[in-house]
Coordinates of C-alpha atoms in Angstrom, one line a residue:
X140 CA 0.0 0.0 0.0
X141 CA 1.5 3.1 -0.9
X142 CA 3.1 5.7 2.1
X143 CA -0.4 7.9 1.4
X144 CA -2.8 4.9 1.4
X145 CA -1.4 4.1 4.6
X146 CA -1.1 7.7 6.3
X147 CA -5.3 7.8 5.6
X148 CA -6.2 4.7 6.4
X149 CA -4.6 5.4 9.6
X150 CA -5.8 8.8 10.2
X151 CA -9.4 7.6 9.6
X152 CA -9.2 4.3 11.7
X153 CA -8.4 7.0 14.4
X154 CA -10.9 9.0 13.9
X155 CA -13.4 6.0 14.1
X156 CA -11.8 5.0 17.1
X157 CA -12.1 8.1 18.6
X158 CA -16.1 8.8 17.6
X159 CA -17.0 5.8 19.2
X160 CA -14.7 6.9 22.6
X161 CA -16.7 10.3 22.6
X162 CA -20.0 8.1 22.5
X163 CA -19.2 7.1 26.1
X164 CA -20.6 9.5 28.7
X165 CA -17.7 11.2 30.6
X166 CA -19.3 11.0 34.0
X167 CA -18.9 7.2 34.1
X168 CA -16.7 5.9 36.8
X169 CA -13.5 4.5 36.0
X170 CA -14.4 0.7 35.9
X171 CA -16.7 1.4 33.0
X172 CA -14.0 3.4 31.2
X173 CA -11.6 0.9 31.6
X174 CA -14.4 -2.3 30.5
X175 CA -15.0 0.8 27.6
X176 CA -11.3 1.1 26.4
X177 CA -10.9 -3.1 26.2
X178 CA -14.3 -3.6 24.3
X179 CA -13.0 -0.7 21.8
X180 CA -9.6 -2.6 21.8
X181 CA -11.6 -5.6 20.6
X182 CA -13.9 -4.1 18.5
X183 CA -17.0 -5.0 20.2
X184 CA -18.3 -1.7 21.2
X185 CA -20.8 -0.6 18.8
X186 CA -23.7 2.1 18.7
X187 CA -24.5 1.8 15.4
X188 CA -27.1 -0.1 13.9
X189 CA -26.4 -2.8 11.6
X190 CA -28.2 -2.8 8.0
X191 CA -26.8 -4.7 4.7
X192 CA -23.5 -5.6 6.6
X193 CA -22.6 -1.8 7.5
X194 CA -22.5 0.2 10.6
X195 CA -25.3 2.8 10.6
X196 CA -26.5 6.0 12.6
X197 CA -30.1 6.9 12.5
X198 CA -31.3 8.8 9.5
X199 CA -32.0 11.6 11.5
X200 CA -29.4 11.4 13.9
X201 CA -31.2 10.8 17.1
X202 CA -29.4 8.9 19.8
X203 CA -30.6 7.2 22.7
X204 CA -28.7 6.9 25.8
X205 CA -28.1 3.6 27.9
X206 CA -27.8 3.4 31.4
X207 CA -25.9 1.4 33.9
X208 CA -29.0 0.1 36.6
X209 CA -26.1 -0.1 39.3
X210 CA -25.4 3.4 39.3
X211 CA -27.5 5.7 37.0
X212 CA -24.6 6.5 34.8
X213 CA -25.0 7.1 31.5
X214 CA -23.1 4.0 29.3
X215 CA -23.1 4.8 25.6
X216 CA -25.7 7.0 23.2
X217 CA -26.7 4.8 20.9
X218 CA -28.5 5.0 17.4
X219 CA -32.8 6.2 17.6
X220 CA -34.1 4.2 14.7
X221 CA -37.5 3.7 13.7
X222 CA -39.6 2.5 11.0
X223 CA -37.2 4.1 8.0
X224 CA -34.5 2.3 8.8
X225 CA -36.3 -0.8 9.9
X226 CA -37.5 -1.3 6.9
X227 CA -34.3 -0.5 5.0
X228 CA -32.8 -3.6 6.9
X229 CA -35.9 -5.9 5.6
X230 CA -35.3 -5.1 2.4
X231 CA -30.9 -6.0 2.7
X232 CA -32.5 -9.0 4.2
X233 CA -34.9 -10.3 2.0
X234 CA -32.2 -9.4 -0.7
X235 CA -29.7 -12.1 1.4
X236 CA -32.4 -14.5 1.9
X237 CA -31.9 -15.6 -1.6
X238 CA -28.6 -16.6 -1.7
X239 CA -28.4 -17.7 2.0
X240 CA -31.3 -19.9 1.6
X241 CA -29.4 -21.6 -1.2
X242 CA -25.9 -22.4 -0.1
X243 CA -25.7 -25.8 1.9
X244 CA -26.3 -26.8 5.1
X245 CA -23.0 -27.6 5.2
X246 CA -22.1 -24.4 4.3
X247 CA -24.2 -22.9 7.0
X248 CA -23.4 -25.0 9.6
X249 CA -19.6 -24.1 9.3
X250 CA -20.4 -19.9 9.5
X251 CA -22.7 -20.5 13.3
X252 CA -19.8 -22.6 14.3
X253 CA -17.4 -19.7 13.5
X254 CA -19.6 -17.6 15.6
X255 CA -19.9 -20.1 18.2
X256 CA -16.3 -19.7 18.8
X257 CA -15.9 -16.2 18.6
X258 CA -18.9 -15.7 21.0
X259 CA -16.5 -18.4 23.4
X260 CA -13.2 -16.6 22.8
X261 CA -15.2 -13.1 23.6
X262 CA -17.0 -14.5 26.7
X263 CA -15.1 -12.3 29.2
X264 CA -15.7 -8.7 27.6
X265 CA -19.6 -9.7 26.7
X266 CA -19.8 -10.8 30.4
X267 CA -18.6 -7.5 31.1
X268 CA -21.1 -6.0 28.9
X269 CA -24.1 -7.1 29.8
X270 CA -23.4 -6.8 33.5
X271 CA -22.9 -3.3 32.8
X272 CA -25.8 -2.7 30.3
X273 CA -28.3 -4.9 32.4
X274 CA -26.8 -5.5 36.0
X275 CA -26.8 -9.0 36.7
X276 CA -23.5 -10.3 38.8
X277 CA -20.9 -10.9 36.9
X278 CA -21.1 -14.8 37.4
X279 CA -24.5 -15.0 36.1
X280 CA -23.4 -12.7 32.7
X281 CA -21.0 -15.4 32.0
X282 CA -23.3 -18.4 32.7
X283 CA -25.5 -16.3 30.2
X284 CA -22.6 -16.0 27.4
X285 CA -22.3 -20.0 27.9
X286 CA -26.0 -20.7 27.8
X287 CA -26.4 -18.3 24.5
X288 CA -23.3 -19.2 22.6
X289 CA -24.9 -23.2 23.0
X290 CA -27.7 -22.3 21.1
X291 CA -25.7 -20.8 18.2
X292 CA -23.5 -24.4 18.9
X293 CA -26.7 -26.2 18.7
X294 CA -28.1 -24.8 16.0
X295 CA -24.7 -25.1 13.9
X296 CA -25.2 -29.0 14.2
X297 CA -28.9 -29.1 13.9
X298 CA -28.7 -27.4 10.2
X299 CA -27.4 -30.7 9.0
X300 CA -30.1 -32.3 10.3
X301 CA -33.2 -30.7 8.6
X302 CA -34.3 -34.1 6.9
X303 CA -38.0 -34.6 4.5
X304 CA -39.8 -37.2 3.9
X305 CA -40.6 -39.5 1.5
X306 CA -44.6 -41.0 1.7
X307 CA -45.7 -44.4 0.2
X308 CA -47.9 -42.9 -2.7
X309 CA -51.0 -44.6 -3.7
X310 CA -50.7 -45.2 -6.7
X311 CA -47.5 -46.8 -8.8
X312 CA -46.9 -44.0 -11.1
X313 CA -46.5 -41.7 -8.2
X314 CA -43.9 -40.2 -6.1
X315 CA -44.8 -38.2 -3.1
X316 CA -42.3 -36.2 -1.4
X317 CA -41.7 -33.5 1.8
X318 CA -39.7 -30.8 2.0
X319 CA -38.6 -28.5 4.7
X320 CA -37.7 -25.3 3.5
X321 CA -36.8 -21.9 5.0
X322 CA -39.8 -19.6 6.3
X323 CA -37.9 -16.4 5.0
X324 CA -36.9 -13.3 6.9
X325 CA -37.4 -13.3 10.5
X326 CA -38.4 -10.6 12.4
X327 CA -37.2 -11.3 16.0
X328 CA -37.7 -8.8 18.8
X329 CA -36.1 -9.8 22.3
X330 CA -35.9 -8.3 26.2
X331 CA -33.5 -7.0 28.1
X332 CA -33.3 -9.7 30.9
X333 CA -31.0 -12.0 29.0
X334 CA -29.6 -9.5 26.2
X335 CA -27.3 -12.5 24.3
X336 CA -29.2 -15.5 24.9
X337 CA -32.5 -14.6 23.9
X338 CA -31.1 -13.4 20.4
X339 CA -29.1 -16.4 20.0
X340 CA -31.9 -19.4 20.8
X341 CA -34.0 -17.3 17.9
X342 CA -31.0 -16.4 15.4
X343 CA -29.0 -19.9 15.7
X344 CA -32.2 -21.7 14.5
X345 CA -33.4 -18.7 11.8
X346 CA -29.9 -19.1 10.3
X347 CA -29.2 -22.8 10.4
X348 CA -32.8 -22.7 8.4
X349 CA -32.0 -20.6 6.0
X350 CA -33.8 -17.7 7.3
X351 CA -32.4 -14.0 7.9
X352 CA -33.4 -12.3 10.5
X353 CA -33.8 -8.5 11.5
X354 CA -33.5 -8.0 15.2
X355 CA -34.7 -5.3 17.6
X356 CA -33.5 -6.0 20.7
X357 CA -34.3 -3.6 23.8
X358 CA -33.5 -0.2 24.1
X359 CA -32.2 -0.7 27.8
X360 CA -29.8 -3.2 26.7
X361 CA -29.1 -3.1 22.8
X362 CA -24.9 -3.0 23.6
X363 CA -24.5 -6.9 23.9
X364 CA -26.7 -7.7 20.7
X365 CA -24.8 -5.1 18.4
X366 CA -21.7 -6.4 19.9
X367 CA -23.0 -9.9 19.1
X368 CA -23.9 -9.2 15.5
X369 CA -20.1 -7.7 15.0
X370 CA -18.7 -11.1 16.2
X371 CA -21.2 -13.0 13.4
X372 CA -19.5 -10.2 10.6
X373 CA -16.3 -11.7 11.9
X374 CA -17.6 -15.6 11.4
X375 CA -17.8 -15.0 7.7
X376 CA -22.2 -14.5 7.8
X377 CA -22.4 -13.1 4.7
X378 CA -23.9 -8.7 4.6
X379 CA -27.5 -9.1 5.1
X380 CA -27.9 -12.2 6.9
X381 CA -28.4 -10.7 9.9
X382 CA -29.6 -6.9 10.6
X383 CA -29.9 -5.2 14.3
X384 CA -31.8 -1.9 14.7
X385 CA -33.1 -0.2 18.3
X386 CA -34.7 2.7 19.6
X387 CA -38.2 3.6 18.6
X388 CA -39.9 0.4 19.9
X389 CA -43.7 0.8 18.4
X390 CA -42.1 2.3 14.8
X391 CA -40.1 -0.4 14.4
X392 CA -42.7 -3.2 15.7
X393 CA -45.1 -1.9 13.3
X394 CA -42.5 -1.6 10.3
X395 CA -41.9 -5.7 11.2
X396 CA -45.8 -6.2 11.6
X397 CA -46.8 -4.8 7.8
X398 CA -44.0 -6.0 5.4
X399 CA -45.1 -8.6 3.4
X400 CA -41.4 -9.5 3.1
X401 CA -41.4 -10.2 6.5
X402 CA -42.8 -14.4 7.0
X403 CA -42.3 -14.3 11.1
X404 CA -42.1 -12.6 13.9
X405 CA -40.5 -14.3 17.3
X406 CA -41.1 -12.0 20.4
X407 CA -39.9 -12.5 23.9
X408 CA -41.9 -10.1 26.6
X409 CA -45.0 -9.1 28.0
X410 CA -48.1 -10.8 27.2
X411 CA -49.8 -7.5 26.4
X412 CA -47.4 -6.5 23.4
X413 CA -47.3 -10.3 22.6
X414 CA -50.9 -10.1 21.8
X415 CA -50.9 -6.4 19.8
X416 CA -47.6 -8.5 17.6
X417 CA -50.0 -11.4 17.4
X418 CA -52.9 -9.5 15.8
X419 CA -51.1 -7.3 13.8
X420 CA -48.7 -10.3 11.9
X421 CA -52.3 -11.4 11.1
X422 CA -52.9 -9.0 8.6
X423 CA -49.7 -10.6 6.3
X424 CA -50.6 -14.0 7.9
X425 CA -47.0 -14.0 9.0
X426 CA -46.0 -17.2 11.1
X427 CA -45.4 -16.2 14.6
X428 CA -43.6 -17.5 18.1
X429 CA -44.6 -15.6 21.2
X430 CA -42.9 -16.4 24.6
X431 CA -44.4 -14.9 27.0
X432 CA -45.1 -14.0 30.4
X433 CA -45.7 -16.7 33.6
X434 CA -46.7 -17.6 37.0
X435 CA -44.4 -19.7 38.0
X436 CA -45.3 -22.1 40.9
X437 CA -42.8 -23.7 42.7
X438 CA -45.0 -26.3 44.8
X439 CA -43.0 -27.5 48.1
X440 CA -44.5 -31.5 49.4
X441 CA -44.1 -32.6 52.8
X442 CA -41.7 -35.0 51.6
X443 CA -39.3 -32.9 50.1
X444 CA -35.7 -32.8 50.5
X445 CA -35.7 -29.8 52.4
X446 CA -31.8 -28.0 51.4
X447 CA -32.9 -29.4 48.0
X448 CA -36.2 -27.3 47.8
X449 CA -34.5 -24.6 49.4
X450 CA -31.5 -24.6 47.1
X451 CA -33.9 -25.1 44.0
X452 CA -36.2 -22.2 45.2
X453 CA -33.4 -20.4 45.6
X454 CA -32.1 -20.7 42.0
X455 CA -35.5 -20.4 40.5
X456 CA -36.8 -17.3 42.5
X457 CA -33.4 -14.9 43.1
X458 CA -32.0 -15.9 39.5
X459 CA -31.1 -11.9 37.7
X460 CA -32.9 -10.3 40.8
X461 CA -36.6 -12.8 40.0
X462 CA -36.2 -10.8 36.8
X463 CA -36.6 -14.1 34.3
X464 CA -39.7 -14.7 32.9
X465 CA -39.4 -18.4 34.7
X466 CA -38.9 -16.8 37.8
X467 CA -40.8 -19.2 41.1
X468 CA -43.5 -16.6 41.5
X469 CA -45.6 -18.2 44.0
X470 CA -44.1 -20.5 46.1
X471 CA -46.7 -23.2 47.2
X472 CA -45.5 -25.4 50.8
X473 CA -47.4 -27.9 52.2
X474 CA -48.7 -27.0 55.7
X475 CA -46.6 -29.9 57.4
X476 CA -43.5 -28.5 56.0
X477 CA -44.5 -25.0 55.8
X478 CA -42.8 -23.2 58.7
X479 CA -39.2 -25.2 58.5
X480 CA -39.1 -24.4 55.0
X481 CA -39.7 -20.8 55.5
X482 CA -37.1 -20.6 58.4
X483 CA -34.7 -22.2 56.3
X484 CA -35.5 -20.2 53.2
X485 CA -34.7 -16.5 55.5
X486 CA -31.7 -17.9 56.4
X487 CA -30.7 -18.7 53.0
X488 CA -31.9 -15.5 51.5
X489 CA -30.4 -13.6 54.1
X490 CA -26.8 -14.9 53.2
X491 CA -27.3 -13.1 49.9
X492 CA -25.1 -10.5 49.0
X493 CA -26.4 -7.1 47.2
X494 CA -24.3 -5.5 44.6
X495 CA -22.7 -4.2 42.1
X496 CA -22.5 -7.1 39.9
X497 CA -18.7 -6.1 39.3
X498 CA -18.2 -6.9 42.9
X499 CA -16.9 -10.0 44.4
X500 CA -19.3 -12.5 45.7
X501 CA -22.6 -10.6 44.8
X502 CA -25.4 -12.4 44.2
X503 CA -27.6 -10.2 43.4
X504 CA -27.6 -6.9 41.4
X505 CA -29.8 -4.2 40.8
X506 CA -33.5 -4.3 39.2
X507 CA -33.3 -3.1 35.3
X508 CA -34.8 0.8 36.1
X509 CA -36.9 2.8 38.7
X510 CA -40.6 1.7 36.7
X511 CA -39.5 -2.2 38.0
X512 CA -38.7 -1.1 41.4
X513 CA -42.2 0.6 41.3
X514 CA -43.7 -2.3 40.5
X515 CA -42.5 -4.9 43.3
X516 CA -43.3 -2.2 45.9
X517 CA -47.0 -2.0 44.8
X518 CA -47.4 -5.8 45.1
X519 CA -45.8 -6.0 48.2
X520 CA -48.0 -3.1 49.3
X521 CA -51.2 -4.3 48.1
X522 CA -50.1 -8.2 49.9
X523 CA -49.5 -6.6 53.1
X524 CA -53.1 -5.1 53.3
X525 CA -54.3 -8.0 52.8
X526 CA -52.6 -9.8 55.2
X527 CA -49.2 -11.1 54.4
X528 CA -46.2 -10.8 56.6
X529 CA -43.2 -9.4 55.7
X530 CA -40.6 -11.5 57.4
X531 CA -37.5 -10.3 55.5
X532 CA -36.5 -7.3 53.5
X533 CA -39.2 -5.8 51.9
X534 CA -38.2 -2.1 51.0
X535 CA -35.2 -0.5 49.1
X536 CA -32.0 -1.0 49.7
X537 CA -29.6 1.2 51.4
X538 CA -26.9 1.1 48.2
X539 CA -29.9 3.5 46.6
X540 CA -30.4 3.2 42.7
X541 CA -32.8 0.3 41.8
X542 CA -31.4 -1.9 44.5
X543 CA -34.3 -3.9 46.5
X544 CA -33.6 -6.1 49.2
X545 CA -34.2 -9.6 48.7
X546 CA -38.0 -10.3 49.7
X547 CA -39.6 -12.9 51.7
X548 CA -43.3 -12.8 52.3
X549 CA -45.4 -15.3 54.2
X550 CA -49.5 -15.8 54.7
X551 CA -49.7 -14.5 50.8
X552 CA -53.2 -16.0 49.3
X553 CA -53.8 -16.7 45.5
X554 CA -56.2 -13.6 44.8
X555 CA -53.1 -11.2 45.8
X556 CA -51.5 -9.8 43.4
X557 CA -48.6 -10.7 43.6
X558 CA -50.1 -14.2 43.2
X559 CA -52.2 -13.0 39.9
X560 CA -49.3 -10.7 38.5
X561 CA -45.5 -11.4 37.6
X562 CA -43.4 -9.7 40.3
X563 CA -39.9 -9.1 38.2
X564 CA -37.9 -8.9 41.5
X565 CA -36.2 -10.4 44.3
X566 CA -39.8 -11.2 46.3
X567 CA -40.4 -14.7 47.3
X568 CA -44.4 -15.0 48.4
X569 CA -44.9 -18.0 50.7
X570 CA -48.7 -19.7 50.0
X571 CA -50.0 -22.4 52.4
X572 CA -51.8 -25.0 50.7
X573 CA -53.4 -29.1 52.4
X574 CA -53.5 -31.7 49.6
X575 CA -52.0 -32.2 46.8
X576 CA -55.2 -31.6 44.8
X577 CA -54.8 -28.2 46.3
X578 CA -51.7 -27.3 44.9
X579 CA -52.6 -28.1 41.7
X580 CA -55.8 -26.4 41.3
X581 CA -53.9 -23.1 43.3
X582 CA -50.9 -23.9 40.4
X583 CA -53.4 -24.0 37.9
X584 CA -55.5 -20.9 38.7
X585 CA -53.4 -18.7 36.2
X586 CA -54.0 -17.4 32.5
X587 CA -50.1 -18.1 32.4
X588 CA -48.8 -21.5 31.8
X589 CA -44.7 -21.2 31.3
X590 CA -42.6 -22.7 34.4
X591 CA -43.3 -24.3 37.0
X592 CA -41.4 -26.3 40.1
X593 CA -42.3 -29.7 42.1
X594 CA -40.3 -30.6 44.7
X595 CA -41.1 -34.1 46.3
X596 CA -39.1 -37.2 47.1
X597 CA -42.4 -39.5 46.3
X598 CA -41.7 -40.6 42.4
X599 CA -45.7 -41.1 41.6
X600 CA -46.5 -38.4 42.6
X601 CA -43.8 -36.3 40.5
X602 CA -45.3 -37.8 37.7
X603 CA -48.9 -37.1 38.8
X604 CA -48.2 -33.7 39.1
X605 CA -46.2 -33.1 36.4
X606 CA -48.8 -34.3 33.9
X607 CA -51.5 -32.1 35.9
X608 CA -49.5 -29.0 35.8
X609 CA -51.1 -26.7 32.8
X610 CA -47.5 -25.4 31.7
X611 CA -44.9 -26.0 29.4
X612 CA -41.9 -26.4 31.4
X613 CA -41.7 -28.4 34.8
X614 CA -38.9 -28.8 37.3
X615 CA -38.7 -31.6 39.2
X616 CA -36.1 -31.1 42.6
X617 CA -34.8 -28.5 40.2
X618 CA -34.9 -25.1 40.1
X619 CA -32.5 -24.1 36.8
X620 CA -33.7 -26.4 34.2
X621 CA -33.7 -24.3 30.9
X622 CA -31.1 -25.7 28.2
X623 CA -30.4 -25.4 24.7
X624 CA -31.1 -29.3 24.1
X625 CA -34.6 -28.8 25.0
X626 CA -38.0 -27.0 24.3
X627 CA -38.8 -23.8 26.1
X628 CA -42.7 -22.6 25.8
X629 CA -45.3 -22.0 27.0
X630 CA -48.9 -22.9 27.4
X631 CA -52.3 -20.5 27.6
X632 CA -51.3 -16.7 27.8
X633 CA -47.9 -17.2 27.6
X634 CA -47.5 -17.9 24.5
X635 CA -46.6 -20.2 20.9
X636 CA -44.4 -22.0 20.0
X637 CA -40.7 -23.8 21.1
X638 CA -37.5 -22.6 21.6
X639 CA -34.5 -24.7 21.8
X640 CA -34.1 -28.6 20.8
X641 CA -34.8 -30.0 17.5
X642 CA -38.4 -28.5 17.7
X643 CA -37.0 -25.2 18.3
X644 CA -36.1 -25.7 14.2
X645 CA -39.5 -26.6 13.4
X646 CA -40.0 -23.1 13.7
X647 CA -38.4 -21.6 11.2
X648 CA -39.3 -23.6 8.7
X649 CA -42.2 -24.7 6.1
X650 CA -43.4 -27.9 4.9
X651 CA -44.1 -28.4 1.4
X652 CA -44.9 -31.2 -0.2
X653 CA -44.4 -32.4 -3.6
X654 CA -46.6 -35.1 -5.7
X655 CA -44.7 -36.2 -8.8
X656 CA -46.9 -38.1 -11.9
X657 CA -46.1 -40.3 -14.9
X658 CA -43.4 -41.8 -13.1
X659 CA -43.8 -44.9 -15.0
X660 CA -43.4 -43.1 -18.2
X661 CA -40.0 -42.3 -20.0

């Protein structure tokens, strides 16, 4: 390259460099400046939006800023887009659809794995990154980078594995055959509660399908899904394949909602905006997957293990702050067990440590913004009118921000709210229940039907009540039990659909099927 060539390349990699520096608010502490400078280093801080393999700022040059929950600061300003810009990235990806679509499995299977590794060689800074971005401990950001790069694994072996059928035909002269093909572009909007791993369990499938996919992930936490999408242009994933734009939520819902070039939409979120995506993808008749919000009961037998139920509770209730969507939201105990296992569940809760989640041996962080600490005080409110004890924590916590101490509520009933409503926090309300019969009509009582919990050392009945239990996922002396290997879903109100698994591929895919004649014919 000649001495010129070289002087400007230089001088406008610098500048780069420095536009994205000035992006980072200068009142952030010195941690976040430091996790800032590596992430530049490796190129994973982006607040652009990514449309037709190129970095993009809003059209009209709006930013957004993201905070840190820990502290209030200010992280990054980040692109505004909106329905302009949404639908420019359709368009780059119903343009790559057609040669993506095409290549081979093969082919396909070799580009996730590329990401797969990159995603595993990057797990430190994204850990970083989405403990800033969202505030879950450290720990838990890089069980998260694990638990999303699998999917991406997954899905990288899976694409070779999209097999058809071939159906005895009637008659002699006929051949009758299935094929799975790809459903097309995929529209796939995701929270802010697990910023990698719910992109990855709908992308890894999309792409090992065939499919492109335009995300929007959440405003609050877009940094980890743009940094993400850099690491899939370093795997090779050809311009196009996948697109991320953020900011104006409804614009760009609606702009996904009314292409016809759009053939699904995936959502992960409230059951309110699941229903408005729901009924507008049926103007287009667009195929849709909607995971939604639960109830989680975590039902407690006399015969449980009793540091087993505890520790399982434990997992399933204080997991991100109660901030997962499988979250133990009412926790059912048998009245012979009921007041050991509430002793022994404040002393376990009371161990917990409240953080920062860069500090060491926090395990638990802050709630995602003010609105969500709002929330859990007016449950806890409305329970203790009615009756329930607080018998642990129960207020804010003295580090300020959107810290809550962790929450342990006893004589809660099922017509509370917090028993009718998803709590999103650290709040674990204890409900007193006779017969087993109980506990499942109390389980049961619900428009939500995603996780549930049984713990019992009785093997028939851990099969009775698993099989009574109206929801798609149910732990059994387990309180973590989501994985890349199997289906996540849910049943009722929260939601369609699988994620995960060999099912999880099912939906991203069509079935067409193929009657050939005059077979007997040269």
């Amino acid at each position: 390259m000649p001495r010129v060539a070289m002087l400007v390349a230089l001088v406008s990699t610098r500048i780069r460099i420095a536009m994205q520096l000035k992006r980072w608010d200068t009142t952030m502490s010195t941690d976040a400046h430091s996790i800032a400078s590596q992430l530049n280093n490796s190129g994973l801080l982006r607040t652009q939006g990514l449309i037709g393999g190129k970095w993009r700022d809003a059209y009209d040059g709006k930013t957004i800023k993201v905070y840190n929950p820990a502290t209030g600061e200010s992280i990054a300003d980040v692109a505004c887009m909106g329905g302009r810009e949404t639908n420019d990235a359709i368009s780059s990806a119903f343009d790559a659809y057609r040669s993506w679509s095409k290549i081979t499995a093969s082919e396909r299977s070799k580009l996730l794995r590329k990401w797969f590794d990159l995603l595993t060689a990057h797990k430190e800074e994204l850990a970083q990154l989405i403990t800033l971005e969202q505030g879950k401990p450290l720990k838990e950001s890089l069980g998260e980078i694990s638990y999303g790069a699998a999917f991406i694994e997954f899905a990288s072996e899976e694409a070779k594995r999209i097999y058809g059928d071939i159906i005895p035909a009637p008659l002699s002269d006929r051949r009758l055959f299935v094929l799975k093909q790809p459903v097309g572009v995929v529209g796939a909007i995701t929270p802010w509660n697990f910023p990698l791993a719910m992109i990855t369990r709908k992308v890894g499938p999309a792409l090992a399908c065939g499919c492109t996919v335009v995300i929007k992930p959440s405003e609050l936490t877009p940094l980890t899904a743009l940094a993400a999408a850099e690491l899939s242009i370093q795997a090779g994933i050809p311009a196009g394949v996948v697109n991320v734009v953020m900011g104006n939520a409804p614009d760009i819902g609606d702009a996904l909602i009314a292409s016809p070039q759009v053939r699904k939409i995936t959502f992960t979120g409230s059951t309110a905006v699941g229903k408005k995506l729901m009924a507008g993808s049926a103007e287009t008749v667009k195929k849709v997957s909607l995971e939604l919000g639960g109830n989680a009961p975590c039902i407690v037998f006399d015969d449980a293990d009793l540091d087993v139920a505890v520790k399982g509770t434990l997992a399933a209730k204080f997991r991100n702050s109660g901030q997962t969507c499988v979250c133990a939201n009412r926790i059912l105990v048998q009245e012979g067990i009921y007041d050991k296992f509430a002793n022994a569940l404040l002393d376990a809760v009371q161990s917990m440590k409240v953080g920062d989640g860069f500090s060491e041996g926090v395990s638990q962080g802050p709630l995602i913004n003010e609105a969500a600490v709002k929330k859990v005080e007016s449950l806890i409110h409305d329970a203790t009118s009615k009756g329930a004890k607080v018998i642990l924590g129960g207020k804010r916590h003295s580090l300020g921000s959107t810290f809550y101490e962790p929450t342990v509520i006893t004589d809660v009933d099922n017509e509370m709210d917090i028993s009718r409503q998803e709590a999103f926090g650290p709040v674990a309300p204890l409900l007193r229940f006779k017969t087993e019969e109980d506990a499942i009509r109390i389980a049961n009582d619900t428009n939500a039907g995603l996780g549930s919990y049984v713990f019992t050392n009785s093997i028939p009945r851990s099969w009775r009540v698993a099989e009574a239990l109206e929801y798609g996922l149910v732990g059994v002396n387990e309180g973590v039990i989501s994985t890349e290997v199997a289906p996540f879903g849910g049943v009722k109100q929260s939601g369609l659909g699988r994620e995960g698994s060999k099912y999880g591929m099912d939906e991203y895919l069509e079935i067409k099927y193929v009657c050939m004649g005059n077979m007997n014919k040269d």
